[in-house]
GROMACS .gro file of C-alpha atoms in nm:
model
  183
    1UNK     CA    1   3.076   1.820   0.495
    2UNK     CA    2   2.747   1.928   0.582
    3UNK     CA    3   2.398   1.717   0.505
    4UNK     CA    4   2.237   1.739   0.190
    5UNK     CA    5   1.990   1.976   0.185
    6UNK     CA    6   1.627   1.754   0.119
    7UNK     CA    7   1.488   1.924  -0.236
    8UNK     CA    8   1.088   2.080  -0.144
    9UNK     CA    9   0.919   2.185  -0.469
   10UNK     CA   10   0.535   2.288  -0.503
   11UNK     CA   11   0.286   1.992  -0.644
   12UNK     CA   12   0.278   2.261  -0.981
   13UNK     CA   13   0.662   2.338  -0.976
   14UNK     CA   14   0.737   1.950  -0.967
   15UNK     CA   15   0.478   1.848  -1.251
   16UNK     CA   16   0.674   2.079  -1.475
   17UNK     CA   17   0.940   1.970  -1.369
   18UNK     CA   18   0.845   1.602  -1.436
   19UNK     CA   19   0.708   1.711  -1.756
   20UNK     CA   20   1.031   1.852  -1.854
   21UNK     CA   21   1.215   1.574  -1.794
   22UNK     CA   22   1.509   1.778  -1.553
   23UNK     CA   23   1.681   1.589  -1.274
   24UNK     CA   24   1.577   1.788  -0.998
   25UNK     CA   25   1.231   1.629  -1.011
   26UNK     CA   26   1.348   1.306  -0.941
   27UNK     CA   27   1.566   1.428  -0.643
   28UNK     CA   28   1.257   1.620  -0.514
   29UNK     CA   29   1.038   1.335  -0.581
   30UNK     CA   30   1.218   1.061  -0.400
   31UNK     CA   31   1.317   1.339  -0.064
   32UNK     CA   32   0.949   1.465  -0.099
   33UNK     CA   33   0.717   1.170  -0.135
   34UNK     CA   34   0.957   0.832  -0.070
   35UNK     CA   35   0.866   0.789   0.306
   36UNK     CA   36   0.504   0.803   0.260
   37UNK     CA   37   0.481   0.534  -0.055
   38UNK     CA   38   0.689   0.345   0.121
   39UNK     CA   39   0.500   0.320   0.412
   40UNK     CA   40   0.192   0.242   0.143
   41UNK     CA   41   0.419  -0.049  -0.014
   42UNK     CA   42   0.495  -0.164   0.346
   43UNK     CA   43   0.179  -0.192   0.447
   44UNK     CA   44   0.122  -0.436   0.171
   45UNK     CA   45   0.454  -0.621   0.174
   46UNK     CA   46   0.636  -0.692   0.499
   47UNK     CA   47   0.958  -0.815   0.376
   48UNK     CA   48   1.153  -0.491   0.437
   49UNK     CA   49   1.437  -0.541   0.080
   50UNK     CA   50   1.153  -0.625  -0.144
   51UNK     CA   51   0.961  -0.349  -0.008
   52UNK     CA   52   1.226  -0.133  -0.120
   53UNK     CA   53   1.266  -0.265  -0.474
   54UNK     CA   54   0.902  -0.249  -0.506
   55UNK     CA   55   0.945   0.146  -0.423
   56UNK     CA   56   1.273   0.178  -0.637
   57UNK     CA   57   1.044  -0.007  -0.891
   58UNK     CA   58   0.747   0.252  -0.811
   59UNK     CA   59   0.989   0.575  -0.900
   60UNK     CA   60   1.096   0.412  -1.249
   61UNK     CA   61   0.741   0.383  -1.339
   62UNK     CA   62   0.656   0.727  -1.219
   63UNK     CA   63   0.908   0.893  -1.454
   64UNK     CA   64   0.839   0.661  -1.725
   65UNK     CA   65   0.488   0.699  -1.684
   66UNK     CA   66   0.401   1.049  -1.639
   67UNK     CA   67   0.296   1.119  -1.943
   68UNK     CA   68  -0.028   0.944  -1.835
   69UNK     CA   69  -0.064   1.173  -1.534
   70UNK     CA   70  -0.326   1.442  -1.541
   71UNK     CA   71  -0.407   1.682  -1.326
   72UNK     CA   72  -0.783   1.730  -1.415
   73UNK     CA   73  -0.793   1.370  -1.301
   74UNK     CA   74  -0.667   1.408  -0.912
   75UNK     CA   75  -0.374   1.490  -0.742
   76UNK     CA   76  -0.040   1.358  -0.820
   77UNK     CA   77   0.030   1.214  -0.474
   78UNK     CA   78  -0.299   1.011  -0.553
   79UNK     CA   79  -0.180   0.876  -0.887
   80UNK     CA   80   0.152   0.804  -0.711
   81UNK     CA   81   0.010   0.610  -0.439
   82UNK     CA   82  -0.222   0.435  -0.665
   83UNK     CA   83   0.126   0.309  -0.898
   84UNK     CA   84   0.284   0.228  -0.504
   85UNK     CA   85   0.020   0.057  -0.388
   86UNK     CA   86  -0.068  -0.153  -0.776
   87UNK     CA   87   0.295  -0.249  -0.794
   88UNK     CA   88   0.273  -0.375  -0.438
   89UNK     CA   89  -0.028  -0.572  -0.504
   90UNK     CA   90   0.121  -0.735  -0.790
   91UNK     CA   91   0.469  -0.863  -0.642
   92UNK     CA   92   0.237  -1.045  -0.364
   93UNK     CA   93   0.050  -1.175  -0.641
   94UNK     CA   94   0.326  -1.262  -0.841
   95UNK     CA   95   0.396  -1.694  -0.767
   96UNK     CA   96   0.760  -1.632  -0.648
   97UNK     CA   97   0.648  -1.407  -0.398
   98UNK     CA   98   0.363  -1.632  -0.250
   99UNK     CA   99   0.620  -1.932  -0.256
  100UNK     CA  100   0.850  -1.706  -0.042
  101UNK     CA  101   0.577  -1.569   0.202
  102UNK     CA  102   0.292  -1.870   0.244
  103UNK     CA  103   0.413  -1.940   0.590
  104UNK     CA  104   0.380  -1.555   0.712
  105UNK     CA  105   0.115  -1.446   0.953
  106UNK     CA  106  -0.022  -1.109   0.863
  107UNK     CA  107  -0.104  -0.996   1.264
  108UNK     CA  108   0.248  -1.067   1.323
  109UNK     CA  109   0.392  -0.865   1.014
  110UNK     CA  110   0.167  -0.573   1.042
  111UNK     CA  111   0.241  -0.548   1.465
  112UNK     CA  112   0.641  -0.563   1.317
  113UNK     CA  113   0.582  -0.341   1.079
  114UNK     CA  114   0.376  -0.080   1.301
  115UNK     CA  115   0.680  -0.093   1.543
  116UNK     CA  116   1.000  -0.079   1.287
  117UNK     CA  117   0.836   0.185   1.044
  118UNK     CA  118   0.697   0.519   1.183
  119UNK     CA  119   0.444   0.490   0.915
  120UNK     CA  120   0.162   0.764   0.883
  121UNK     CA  121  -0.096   0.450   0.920
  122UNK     CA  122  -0.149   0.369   1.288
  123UNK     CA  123  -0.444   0.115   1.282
  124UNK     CA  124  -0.408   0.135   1.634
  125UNK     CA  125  -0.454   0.472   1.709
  126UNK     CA  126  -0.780   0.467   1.470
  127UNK     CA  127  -0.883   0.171   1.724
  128UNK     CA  128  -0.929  -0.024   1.401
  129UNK     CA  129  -0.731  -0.328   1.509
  130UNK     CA  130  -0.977  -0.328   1.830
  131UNK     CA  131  -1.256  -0.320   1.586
  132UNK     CA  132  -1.115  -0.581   1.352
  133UNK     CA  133  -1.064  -0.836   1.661
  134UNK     CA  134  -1.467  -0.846   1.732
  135UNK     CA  135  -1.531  -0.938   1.413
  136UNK     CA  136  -1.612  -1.347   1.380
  137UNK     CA  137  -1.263  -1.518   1.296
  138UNK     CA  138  -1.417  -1.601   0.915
  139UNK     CA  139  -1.493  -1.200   0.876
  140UNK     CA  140  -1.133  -1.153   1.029
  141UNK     CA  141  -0.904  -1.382   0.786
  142UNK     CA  142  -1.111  -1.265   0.491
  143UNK     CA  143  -1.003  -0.862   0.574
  144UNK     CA  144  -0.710  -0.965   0.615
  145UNK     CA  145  -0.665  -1.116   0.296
  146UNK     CA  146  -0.877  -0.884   0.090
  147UNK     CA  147  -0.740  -0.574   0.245
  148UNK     CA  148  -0.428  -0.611   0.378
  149UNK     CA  149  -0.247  -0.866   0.145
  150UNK     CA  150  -0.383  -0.753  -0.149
  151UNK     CA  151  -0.563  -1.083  -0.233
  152UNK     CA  152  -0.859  -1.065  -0.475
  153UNK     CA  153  -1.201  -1.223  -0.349
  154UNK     CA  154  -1.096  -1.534  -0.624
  155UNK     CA  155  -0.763  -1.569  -0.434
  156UNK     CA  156  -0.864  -1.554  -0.052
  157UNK     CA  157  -1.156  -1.790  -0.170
  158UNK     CA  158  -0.890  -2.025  -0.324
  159UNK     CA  159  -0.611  -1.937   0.026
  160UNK     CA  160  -0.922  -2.035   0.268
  161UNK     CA  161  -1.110  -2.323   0.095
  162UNK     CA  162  -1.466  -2.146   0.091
  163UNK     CA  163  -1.688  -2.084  -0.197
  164UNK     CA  164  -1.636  -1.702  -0.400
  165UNK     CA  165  -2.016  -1.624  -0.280
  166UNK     CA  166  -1.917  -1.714   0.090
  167UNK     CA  167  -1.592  -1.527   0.091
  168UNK     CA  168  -1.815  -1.211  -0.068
  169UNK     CA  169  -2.051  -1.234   0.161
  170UNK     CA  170  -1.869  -1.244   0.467
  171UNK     CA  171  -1.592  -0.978   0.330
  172UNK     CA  172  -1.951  -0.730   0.332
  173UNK     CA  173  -2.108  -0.865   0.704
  174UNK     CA  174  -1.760  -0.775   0.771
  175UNK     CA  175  -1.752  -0.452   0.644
  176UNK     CA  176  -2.110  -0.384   0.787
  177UNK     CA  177  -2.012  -0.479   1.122
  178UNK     CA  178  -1.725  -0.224   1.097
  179UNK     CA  179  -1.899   0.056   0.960
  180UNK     CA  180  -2.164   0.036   1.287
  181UNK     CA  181  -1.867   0.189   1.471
  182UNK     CA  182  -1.838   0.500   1.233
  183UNK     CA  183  -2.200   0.591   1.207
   0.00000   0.00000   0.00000
């Protein structure tokens, strides 16, 4: 029996598609685009079977959902990524999944991840962990929080102890400091 054959449709060919309602769009959907928003999801959550439900979770929403896509609005990898990555966001905020996680260090689930997924995001071939690691260890945690767990400025505020001005202003030294490398 020979491999199935992955499904490759154009962006157009696969709205209409989607539109329509057929079953091929969901086959090319999930061969075309699954690797990619899962790599999004995992980027956000480390645990590798709630990752995948999240995705699974991402899919039923885009077909149930796409009536609210437009075109004249952006790309439909963008709004895609955008469901991914909101879905994502919201399982780490949801309280089961902070009870499940508190203990987790993000360095060590993002090196994990960066070595079990071949995910388009390399960090370290951008050089932006090397940039991260000069910031001040306040400005560090913050990112972290803010932009790689998903953590509003309310949350990491409430996570580290610090006052919502402090965490704000930090989170934008931080960002400041960062951007220096990019001008």
């Amino acid at each position: 029996m020979s491999p199935k054959r992955k499904i490759s449709l154009s962006e157009d060919e696969l709205v209409l598609a989607l539109r329509n309602r057929e079953k091929i769009a969901v086959e090319a959907l999930y061969d075309m685009y699954s690797a990619s928003l899962f790599g999004v999801i995992s980027r956000i959550i480390t645990d590798e079977a709630v990752a995948e439900d999240v995705l699974q979770e991402t899919f039923v929403k885009i077909w149930h959902s796409f009536s609210g896509y437009s075109s004249e609005k952006g790309r439909l990898f963008t709004w895609m990524v955008n469901i991914a990555r909101n879905l994502a966001i919201d399982k780490v905020r949801s309280k089961d999944f902070k009870n499940q996680s508190k203990n987790h260090e993000l360095e060590n689930n993002v090196t994990f991840i960066d070595e079990q997924r071949n995910t388009v995001y390399k960090p370290e071939l951008l050089g932006i962990r090397e940039l991260v690691s000069t910031l001040k260890p306040e400005q560090k945690s913050i990112l972290d929080l803010v932009y790689f767990k998903g953590y509003t400025h309310v949350e990491a505020a409430e996570e580290l102890g610090v006052p919502l001005g402090t965490i704000k202003t930090r989170l934008r030294m931080a960002i400041l400091q960062l951007r220096k490398h990019f001008n």
